[in-house]
Coordinates of C-alpha atoms in Angstrom, one line a residue:
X1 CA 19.8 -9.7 4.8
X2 CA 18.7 -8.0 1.7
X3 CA 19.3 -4.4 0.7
X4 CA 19.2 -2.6 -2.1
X5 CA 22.6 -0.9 -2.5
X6 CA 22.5 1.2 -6.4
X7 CA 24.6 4.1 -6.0
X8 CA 21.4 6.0 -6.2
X9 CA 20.6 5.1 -3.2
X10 CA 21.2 6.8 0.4
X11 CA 20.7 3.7 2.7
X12 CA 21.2 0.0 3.4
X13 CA 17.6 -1.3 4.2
X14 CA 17.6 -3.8 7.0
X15 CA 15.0 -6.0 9.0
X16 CA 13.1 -3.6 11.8
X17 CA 14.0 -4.8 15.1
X18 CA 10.1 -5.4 15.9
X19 CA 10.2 -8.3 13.3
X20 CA 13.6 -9.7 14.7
X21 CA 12.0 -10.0 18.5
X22 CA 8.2 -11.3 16.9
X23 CA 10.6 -14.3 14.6
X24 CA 12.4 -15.1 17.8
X25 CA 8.6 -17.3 19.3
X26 CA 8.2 -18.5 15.6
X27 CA 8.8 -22.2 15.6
X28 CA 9.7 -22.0 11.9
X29 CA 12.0 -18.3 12.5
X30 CA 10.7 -16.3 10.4
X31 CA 7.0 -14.8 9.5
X32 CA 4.5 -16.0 5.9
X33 CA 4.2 -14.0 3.5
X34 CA 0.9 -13.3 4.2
X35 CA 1.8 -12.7 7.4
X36 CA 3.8 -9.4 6.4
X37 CA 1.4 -8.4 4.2
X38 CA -1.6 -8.4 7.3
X39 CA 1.3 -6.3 9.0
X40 CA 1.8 -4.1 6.4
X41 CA -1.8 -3.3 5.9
X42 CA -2.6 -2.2 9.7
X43 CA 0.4 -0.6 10.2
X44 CA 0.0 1.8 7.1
X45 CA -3.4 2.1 7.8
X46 CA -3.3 3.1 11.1
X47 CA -0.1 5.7 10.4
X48 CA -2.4 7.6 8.0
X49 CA -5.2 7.4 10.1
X50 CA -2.6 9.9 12.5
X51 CA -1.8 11.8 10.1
X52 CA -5.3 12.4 9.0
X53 CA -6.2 12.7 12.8
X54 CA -3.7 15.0 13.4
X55 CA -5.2 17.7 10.2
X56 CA -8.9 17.6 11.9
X57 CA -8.3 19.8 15.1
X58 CA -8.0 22.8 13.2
X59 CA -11.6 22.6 11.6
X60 CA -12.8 21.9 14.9
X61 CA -11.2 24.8 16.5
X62 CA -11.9 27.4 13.8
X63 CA -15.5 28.5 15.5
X64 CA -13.9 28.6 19.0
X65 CA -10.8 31.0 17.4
X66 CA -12.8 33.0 15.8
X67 CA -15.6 33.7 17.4
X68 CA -16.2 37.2 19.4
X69 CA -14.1 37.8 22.1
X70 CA -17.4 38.3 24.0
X71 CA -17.6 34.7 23.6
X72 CA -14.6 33.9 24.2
X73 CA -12.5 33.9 21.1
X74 CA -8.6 33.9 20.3
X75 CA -6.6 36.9 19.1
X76 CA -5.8 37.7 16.2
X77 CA -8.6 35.1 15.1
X78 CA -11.8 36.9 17.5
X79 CA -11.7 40.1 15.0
X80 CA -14.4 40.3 11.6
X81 CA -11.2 38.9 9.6
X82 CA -10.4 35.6 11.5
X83 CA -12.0 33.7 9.0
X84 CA -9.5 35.1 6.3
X85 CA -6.6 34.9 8.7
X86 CA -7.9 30.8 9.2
X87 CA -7.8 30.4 5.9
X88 CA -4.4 31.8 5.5
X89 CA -2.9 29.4 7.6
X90 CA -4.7 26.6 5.8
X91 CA -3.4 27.6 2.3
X92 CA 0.3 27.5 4.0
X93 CA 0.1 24.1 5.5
X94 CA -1.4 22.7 2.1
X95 CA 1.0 24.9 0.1
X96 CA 4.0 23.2 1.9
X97 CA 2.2 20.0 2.1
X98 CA 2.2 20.1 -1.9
X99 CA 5.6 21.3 -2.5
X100 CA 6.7 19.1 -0.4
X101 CA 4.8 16.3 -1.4
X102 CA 6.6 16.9 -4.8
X103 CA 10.4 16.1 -3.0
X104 CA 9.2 13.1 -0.6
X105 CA 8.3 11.0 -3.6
X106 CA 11.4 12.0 -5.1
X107 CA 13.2 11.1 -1.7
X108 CA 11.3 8.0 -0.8
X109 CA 12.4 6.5 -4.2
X110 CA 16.2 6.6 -2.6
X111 CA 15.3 6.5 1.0
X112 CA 14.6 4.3 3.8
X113 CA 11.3 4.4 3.6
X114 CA 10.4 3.6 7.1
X115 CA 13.0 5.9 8.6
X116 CA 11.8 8.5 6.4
X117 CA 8.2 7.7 7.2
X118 CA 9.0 8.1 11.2
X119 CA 10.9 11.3 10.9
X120 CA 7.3 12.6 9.0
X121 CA 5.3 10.6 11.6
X122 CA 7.1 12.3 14.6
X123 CA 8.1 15.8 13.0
X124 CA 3.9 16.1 12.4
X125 CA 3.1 15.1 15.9
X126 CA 5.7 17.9 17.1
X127 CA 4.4 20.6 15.4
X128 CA 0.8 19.9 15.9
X129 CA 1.7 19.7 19.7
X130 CA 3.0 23.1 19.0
X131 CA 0.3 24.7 17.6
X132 CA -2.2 23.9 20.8
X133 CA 1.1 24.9 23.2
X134 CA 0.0 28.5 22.1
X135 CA -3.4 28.1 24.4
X136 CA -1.0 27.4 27.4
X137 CA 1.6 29.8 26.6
X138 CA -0.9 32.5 25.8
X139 CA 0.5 33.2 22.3
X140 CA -1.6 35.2 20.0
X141 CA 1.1 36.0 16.8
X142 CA -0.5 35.3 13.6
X143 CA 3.1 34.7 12.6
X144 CA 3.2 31.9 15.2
X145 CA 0.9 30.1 14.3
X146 CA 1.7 30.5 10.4
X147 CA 5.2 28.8 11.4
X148 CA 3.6 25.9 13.4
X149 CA 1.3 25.0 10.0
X150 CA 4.0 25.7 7.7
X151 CA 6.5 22.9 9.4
X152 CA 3.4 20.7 10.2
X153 CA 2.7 20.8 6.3
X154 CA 6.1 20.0 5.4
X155 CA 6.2 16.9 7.6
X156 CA 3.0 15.7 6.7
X157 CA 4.0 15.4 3.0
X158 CA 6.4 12.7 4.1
X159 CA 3.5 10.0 5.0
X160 CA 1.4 9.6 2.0
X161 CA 4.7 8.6 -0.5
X162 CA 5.7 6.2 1.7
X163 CA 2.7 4.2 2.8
X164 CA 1.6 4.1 -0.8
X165 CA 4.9 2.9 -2.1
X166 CA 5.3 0.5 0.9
X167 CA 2.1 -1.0 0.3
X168 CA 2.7 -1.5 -3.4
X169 CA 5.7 -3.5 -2.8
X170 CA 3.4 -5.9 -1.0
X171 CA 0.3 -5.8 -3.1
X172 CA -0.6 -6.8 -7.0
X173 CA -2.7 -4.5 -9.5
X174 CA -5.2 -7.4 -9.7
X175 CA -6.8 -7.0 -6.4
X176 CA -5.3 -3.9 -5.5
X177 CA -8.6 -1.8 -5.9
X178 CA -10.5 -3.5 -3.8
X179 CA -7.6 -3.7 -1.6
X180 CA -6.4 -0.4 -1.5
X181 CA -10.4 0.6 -1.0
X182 CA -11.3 -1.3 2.2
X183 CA -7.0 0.5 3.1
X184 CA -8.5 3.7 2.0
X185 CA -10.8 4.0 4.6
X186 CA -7.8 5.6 6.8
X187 CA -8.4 8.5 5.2
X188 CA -12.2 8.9 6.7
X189 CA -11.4 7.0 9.8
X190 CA -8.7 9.4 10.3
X191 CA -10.8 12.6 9.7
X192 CA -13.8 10.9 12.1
X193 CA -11.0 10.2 14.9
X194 CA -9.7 13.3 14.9
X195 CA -13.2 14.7 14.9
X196 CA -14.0 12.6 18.1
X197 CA -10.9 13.6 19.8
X198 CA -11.1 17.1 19.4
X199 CA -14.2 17.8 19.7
X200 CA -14.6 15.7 22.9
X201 CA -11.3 17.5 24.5
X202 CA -12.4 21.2 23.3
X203 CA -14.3 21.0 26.4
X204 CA -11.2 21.3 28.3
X205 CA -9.7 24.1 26.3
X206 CA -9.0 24.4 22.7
X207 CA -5.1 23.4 23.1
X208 CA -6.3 19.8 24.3
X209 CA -7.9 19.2 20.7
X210 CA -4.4 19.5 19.3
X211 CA -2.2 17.5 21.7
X212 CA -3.9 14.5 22.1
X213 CA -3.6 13.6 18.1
X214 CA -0.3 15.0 18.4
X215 CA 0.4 12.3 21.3
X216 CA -1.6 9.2 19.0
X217 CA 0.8 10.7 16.0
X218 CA 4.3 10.7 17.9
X219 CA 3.4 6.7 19.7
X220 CA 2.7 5.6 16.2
X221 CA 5.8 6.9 14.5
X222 CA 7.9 4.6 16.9
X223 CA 5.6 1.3 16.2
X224 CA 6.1 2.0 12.2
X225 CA 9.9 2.4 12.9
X226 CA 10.1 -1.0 15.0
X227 CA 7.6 -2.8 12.6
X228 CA 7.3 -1.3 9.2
X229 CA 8.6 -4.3 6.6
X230 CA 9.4 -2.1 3.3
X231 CA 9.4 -4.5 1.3
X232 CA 9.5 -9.1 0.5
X233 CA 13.5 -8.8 -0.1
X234 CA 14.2 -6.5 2.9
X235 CA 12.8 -8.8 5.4
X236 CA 13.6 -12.3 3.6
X237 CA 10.0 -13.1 2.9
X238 CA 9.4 -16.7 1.6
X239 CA 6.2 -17.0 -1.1
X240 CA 5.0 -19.8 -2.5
X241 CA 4.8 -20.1 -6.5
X242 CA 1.2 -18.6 -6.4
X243 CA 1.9 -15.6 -4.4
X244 CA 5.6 -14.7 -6.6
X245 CA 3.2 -14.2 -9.2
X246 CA 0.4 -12.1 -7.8
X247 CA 2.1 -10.0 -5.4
X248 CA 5.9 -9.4 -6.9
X249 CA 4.2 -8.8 -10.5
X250 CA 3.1 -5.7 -9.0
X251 CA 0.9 -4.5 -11.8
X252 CA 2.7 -6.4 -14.6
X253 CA 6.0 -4.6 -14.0
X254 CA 7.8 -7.6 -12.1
X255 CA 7.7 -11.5 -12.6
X256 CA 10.5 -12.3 -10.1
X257 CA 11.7 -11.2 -7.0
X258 CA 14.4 -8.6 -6.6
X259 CA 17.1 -10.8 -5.3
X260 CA 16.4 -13.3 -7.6
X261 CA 16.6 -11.3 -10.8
X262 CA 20.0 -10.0 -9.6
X263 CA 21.6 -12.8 -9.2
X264 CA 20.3 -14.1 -12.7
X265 CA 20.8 -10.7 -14.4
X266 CA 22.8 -8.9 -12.8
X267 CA 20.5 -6.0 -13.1
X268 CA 20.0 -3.3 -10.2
X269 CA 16.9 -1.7 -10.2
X270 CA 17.1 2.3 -10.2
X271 CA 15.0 5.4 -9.1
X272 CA 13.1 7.2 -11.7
X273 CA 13.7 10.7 -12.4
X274 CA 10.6 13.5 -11.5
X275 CA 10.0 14.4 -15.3
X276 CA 10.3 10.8 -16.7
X277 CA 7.2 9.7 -14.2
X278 CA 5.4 12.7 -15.3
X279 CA 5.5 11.1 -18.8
X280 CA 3.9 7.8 -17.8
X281 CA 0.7 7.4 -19.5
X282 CA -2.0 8.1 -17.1
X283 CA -0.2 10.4 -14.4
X284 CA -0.7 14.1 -16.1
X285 CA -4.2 13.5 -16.6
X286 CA -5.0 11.5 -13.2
X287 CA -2.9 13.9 -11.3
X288 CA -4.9 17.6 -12.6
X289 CA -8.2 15.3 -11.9
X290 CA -7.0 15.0 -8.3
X291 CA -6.3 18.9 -8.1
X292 CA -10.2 19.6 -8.7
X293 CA -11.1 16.1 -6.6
X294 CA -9.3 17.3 -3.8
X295 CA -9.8 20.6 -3.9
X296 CA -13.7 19.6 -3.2
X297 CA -12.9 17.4 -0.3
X298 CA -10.7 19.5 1.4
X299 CA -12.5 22.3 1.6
X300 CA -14.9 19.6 3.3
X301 CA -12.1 18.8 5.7
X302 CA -11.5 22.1 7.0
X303 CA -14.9 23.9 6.2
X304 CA -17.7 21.3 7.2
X305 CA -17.9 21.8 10.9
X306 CA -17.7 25.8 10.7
X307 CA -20.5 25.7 8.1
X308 CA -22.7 23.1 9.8
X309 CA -22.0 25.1 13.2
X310 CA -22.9 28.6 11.0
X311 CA -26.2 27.7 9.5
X312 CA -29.1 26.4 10.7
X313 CA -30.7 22.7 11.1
X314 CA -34.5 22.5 11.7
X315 CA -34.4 26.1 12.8
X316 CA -31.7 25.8 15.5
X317 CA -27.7 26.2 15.4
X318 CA -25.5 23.3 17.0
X319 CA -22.8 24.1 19.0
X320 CA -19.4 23.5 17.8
X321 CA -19.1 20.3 19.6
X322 CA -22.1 19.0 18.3
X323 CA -21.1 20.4 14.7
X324 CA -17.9 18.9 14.6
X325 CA -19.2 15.5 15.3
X326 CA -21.9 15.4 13.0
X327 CA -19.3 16.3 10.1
X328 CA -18.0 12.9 10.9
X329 CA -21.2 11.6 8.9
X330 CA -19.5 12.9 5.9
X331 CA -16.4 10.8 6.2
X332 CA -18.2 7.9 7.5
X333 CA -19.9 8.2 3.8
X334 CA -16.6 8.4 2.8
X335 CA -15.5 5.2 3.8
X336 CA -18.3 3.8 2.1
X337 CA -17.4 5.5 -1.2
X338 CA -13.8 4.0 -0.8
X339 CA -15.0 0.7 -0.9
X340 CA -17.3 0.8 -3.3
X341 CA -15.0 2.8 -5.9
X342 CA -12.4 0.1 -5.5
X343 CA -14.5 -2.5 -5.7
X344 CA -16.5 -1.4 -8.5
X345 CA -12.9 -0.3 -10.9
X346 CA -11.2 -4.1 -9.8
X347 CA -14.6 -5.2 -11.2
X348 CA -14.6 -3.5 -14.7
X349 CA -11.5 -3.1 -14.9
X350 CA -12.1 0.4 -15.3
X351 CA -10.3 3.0 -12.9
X352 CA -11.0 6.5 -14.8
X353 CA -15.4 5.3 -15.7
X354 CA -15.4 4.4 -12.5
X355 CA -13.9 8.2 -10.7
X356 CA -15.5 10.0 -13.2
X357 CA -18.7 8.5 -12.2
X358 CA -18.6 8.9 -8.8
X359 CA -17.5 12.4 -9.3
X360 CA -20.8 13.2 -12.1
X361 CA -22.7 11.9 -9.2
X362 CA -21.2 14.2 -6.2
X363 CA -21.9 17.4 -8.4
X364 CA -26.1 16.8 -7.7
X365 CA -25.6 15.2 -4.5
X366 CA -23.4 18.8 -3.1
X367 CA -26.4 20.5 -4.9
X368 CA -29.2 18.6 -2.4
X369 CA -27.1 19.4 0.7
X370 CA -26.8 22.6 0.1
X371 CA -30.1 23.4 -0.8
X372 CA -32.6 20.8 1.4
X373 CA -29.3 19.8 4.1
X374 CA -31.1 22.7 6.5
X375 CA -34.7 21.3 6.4
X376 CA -34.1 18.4 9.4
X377 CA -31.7 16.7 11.1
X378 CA -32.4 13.6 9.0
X379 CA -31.9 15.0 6.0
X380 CA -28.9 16.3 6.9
X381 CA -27.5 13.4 7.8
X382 CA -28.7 11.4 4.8
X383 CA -27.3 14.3 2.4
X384 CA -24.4 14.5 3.7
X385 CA -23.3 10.9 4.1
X386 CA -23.9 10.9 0.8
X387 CA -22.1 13.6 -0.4
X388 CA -19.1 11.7 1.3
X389 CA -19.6 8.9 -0.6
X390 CA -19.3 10.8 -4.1
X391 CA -17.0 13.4 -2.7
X392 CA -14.1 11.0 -1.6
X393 CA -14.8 8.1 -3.0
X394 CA -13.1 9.2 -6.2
X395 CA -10.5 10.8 -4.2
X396 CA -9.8 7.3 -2.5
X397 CA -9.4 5.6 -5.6
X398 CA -7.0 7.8 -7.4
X399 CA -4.7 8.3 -4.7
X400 CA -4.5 4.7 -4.0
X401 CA -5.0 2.1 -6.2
X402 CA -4.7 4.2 -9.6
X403 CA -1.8 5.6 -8.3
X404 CA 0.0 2.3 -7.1
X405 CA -0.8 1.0 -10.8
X406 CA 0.8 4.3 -12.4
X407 CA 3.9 3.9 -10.1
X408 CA 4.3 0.5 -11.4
X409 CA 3.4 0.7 -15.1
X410 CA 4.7 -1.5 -17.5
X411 CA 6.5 1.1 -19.4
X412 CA 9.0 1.5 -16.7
X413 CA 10.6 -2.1 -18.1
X414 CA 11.4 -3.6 -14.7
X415 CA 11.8 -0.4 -12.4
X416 CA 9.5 -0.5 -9.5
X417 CA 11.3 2.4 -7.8
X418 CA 8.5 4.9 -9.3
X419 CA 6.3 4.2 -6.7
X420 CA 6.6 7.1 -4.6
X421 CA 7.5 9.5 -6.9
X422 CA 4.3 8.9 -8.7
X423 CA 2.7 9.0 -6.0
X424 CA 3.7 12.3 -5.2
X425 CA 2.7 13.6 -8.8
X426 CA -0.3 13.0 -8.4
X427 CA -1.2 13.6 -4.6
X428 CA 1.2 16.6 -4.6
X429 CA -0.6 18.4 -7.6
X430 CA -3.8 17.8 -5.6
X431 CA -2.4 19.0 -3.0
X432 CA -2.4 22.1 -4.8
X433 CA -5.9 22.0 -5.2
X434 CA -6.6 21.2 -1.6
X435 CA -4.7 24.2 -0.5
X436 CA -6.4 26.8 -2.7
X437 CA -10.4 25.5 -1.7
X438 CA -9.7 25.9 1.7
X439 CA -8.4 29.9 1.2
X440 CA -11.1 30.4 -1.0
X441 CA -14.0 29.3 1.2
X442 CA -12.5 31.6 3.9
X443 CA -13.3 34.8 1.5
X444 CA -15.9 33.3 -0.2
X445 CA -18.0 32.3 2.8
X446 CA -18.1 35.7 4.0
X447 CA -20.4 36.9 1.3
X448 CA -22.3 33.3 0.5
X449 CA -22.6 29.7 1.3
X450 CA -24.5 29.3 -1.7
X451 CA -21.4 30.6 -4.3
X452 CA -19.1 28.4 -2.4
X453 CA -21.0 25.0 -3.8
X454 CA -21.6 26.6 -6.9
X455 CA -17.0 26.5 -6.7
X456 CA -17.2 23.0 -5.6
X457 CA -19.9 22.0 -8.2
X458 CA -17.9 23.3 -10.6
X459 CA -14.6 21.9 -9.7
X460 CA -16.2 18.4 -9.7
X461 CA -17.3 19.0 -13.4
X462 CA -14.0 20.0 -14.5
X463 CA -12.3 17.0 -12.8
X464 CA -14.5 14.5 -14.5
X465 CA -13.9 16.1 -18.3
X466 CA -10.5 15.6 -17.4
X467 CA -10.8 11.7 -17.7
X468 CA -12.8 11.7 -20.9
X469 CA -9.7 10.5 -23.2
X470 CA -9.4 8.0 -20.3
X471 CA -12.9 6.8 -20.2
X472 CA -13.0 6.3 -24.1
X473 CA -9.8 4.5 -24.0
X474 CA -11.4 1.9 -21.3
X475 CA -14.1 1.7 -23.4
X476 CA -12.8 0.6 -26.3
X477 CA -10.7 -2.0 -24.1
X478 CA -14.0 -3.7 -22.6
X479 CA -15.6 -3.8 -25.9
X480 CA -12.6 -5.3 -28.0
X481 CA -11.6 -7.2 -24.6
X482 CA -8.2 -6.8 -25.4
X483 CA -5.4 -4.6 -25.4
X484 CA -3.8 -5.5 -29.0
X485 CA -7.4 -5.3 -30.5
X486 CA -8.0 -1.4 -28.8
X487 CA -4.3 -0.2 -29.9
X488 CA -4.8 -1.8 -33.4
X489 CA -8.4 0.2 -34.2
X490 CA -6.7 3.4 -33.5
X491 CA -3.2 5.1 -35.1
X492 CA -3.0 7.6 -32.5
X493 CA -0.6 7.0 -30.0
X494 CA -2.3 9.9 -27.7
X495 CA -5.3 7.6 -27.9
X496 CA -3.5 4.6 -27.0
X497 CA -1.3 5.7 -24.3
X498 CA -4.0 5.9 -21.4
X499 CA -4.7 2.0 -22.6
X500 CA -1.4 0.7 -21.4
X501 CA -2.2 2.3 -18.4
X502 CA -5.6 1.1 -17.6
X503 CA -5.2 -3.0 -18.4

């Protein structure tokens, strides 16, 4: 059984007893490769749809919490500050979710990552179970509630480290875009189940909307323990000559399996350190684009439903049922804009043209919702599934498929434990991003909507300038066609740098 056993290293990994029972009605013993990679996909697709699900009750909630207590609001949310209060608690969670962000890469890299990744699973499920316990309980501390987000934060951060890394293991750079596109759709899916759930059990009392994700989170987090394969050496997988070299290249980094090059080498593959992966070509400037990126769709994530419920549509206000699942139309967009992002960067080979162009593109298409999104229902719903598609299809890409190729760049000489410390980088410093929209669309809103999407329009200019040095480099790649022929027309090695990371 393999394991990786480098001193720097706080585990033995072995195969999860799921697999064991599901090889015991194989004729043959054992699963194909592609096999564990189908298994891999779903089962890291559907964890961070949870997680994702389990975020979406408090945007749902917000207009129930604050509203008058004529109407039936929640102290200390029902007074003219609850907005501010709201958005207090969503700058803790996403403050915690960055910082923590920041030591789960570093832990995943020396962890079990599906232990680790069911401790996150079940700690988030807890705590969001927690916060709706307060409708039952009758608790109405702002501190309370504050505690419950910052904990929920901090076990959130766990999940998106690990699935990336896992997935990685499994996946090459040649078709991870697409790949990783069609996986990114978790991220929508998860927003627009969540939606659906709490929206449809608000009926019953705002606590409902929080337990059931809580309850989908917690079920999942024992499935990923029992199934979850890490990685080919872990669970013994057998590949045929074509699939050692697309899958266990993993972006150009490896060209043989892990147990093979020990045993002909000798060589044990070791963690990277948090301020060598910042100096990987590609992660600074990928990882402030995200802060900007994400600071744009989270404020979408925890803003949309309050200010579709808040302002009128064809000359009428929806309730906050009805708002919350028409905000799904933005994620569904969303999923759209995954695809299409991945698909479009495996096809030119171009990661940073093709996020910065979906990002030039959402900066008009926030500009249209805000300003015609009231006029009809049908507009509102073609403006804003649009919006989704600009909004987070960049936001896909990055924290997928560009990060998965960073995490494995060929200047790590044969280390492919970066993954999720890479991954962290860059998701963790958007992160940062994502917690500071959300706080200040909770003052902003109060004196206009219309200053708030001149913030996000703003934000998405500055996150696609961010990429230009990126953008030139790929340009010069696809018009010399190759790597040597871009590094030799240029002595600068700032200018070459984002090359290596890009082909």
């Amino acid at each position: 059984m393999a394991s990786w056993t480098s001193s720097q290293f706080l585990y033995e990994e072995t195969k999860p007893w799921g697999i064991q029972f599901l090889e015991r009605f194989k004729r043959s013993g054992r699963l194909s490769f592609k096999q564990y990679q189908a298994l891999v996909f779903i089962l890291t697709f559907v964890a961070y749809i949870a997680f994702h699900a389990a975020r979406k009750p408090n945007s749902i909630v917000k207009g129930t919490l604050s509203a008058s207590t004529i109407k039936g609001g929640w102290a200390p949310f029902d007074g003219p500050d609850g907005p501010a209060l709201l958005g207090q608690i969503d700058l803790a969670f996403l403050s915690v979710y960055a910082v923590g962000m920041f030591v789960a890469g570093h832990l995943g890299d020396r962890l079990d990552l599906r232990t680790f990744l069911t401790i996150g699973m079940i700690g988030t499920g807890l705590f969001t179970a927690l916060f709706g316990v307060a409708f039952w309980a009758d608790f109405h501390s702002f501190y309370y509630f504050l505690a419950v987000q910052v904990m929920a934060g901090w076990f959130q951060s766990i999940g998106w480290p690990c699935v990336v890394a896992v997935l990685g293991n499994w996946f090459d750079k040649k078709r991870r875009g697409m790949i990783m596109g069609v996986w990114s759709a978790h991220t929508s899916l998860g927003n627009i189940t969540g939606s659906l759930i709490a929206s449809g059990l608000l009926r019953y009392g705002w606590g409902w909307s929080f337990l059931g994700p809580a309850l989908l989170m917690s079920f999942l987090g024992i499935v990923v323990y029992l199934f979850l394969p890490v990685n080919p050496p872990t669970v013994e997988a057998e590949r045929d000559g074509t699939e050692i070299d697309s899958t266990m290249r993993l972006g150009d980094t490896i060209t043989e399996s892990f147990l093979e090059s020990r045993m002909s080498t000798g060589f044990d593959r070791q963690a990277i350190g948090f301020m060598a992966a910042w100096k990987i070509p590609g992660v600074a400037p990928f990882a402030f684009c995200l802060f900007f990126t994400k600071l744009v769709s989270y404020t979408f994530l925890y803003w949309l439903p309050f200010y579709v419920s808040h302002n009128m549509i064809g000359g009428e206000y929806l309730s906050e049922e009805t708002s919350g699942n028409l905000s799904t139309l933005f994620d569904v967009g969303g999923v759209v804009g995954g695809v299409l992002a991945g698909y479009i960067s495996d096809q030119l080979d171009g990661r940073a043209i093709t996020a910065a162009g979906f990002i030039y593109l959402a900066i008009p298409a926030l500009f249209l919702y805000r300003v015609f999104g009231h006029i009809s229902m049908t507009i509102n719903v073609i403006l804003m599934f649009t919006s989704g598609v600009f909004v987070n299809g960049p936001f896909a890409l990055i924290t997928t498929a560009v990060s998965a190729d960073l995490g494995t760049h060929k200047s790590l000489k044969g280390n492919a434990r970066a993954l999720a410390t890479v991954t962290a980088i860059i998701d963790g410093t958007g992160s940062i991003g994502a917690a500071i929209g959300p706080v200040l669309t909770g003052y902003i809103s109060a004196i206009s909507w219309d200053a708030v999407f001149y913030m996000l329009m703003t934000a998405a200019l500055i996150s696609g300038l961010l990429l230009t040095k990126l953008i030139i480099a790929e340009v010069k790649a696809i018009l010399f066609g190759s790597e040597d022929e871009v590094a030799a027309s240029s002595s600068s090695p700032a200018t070459r740098a984002p090359i290596d990371v890009l082909l």
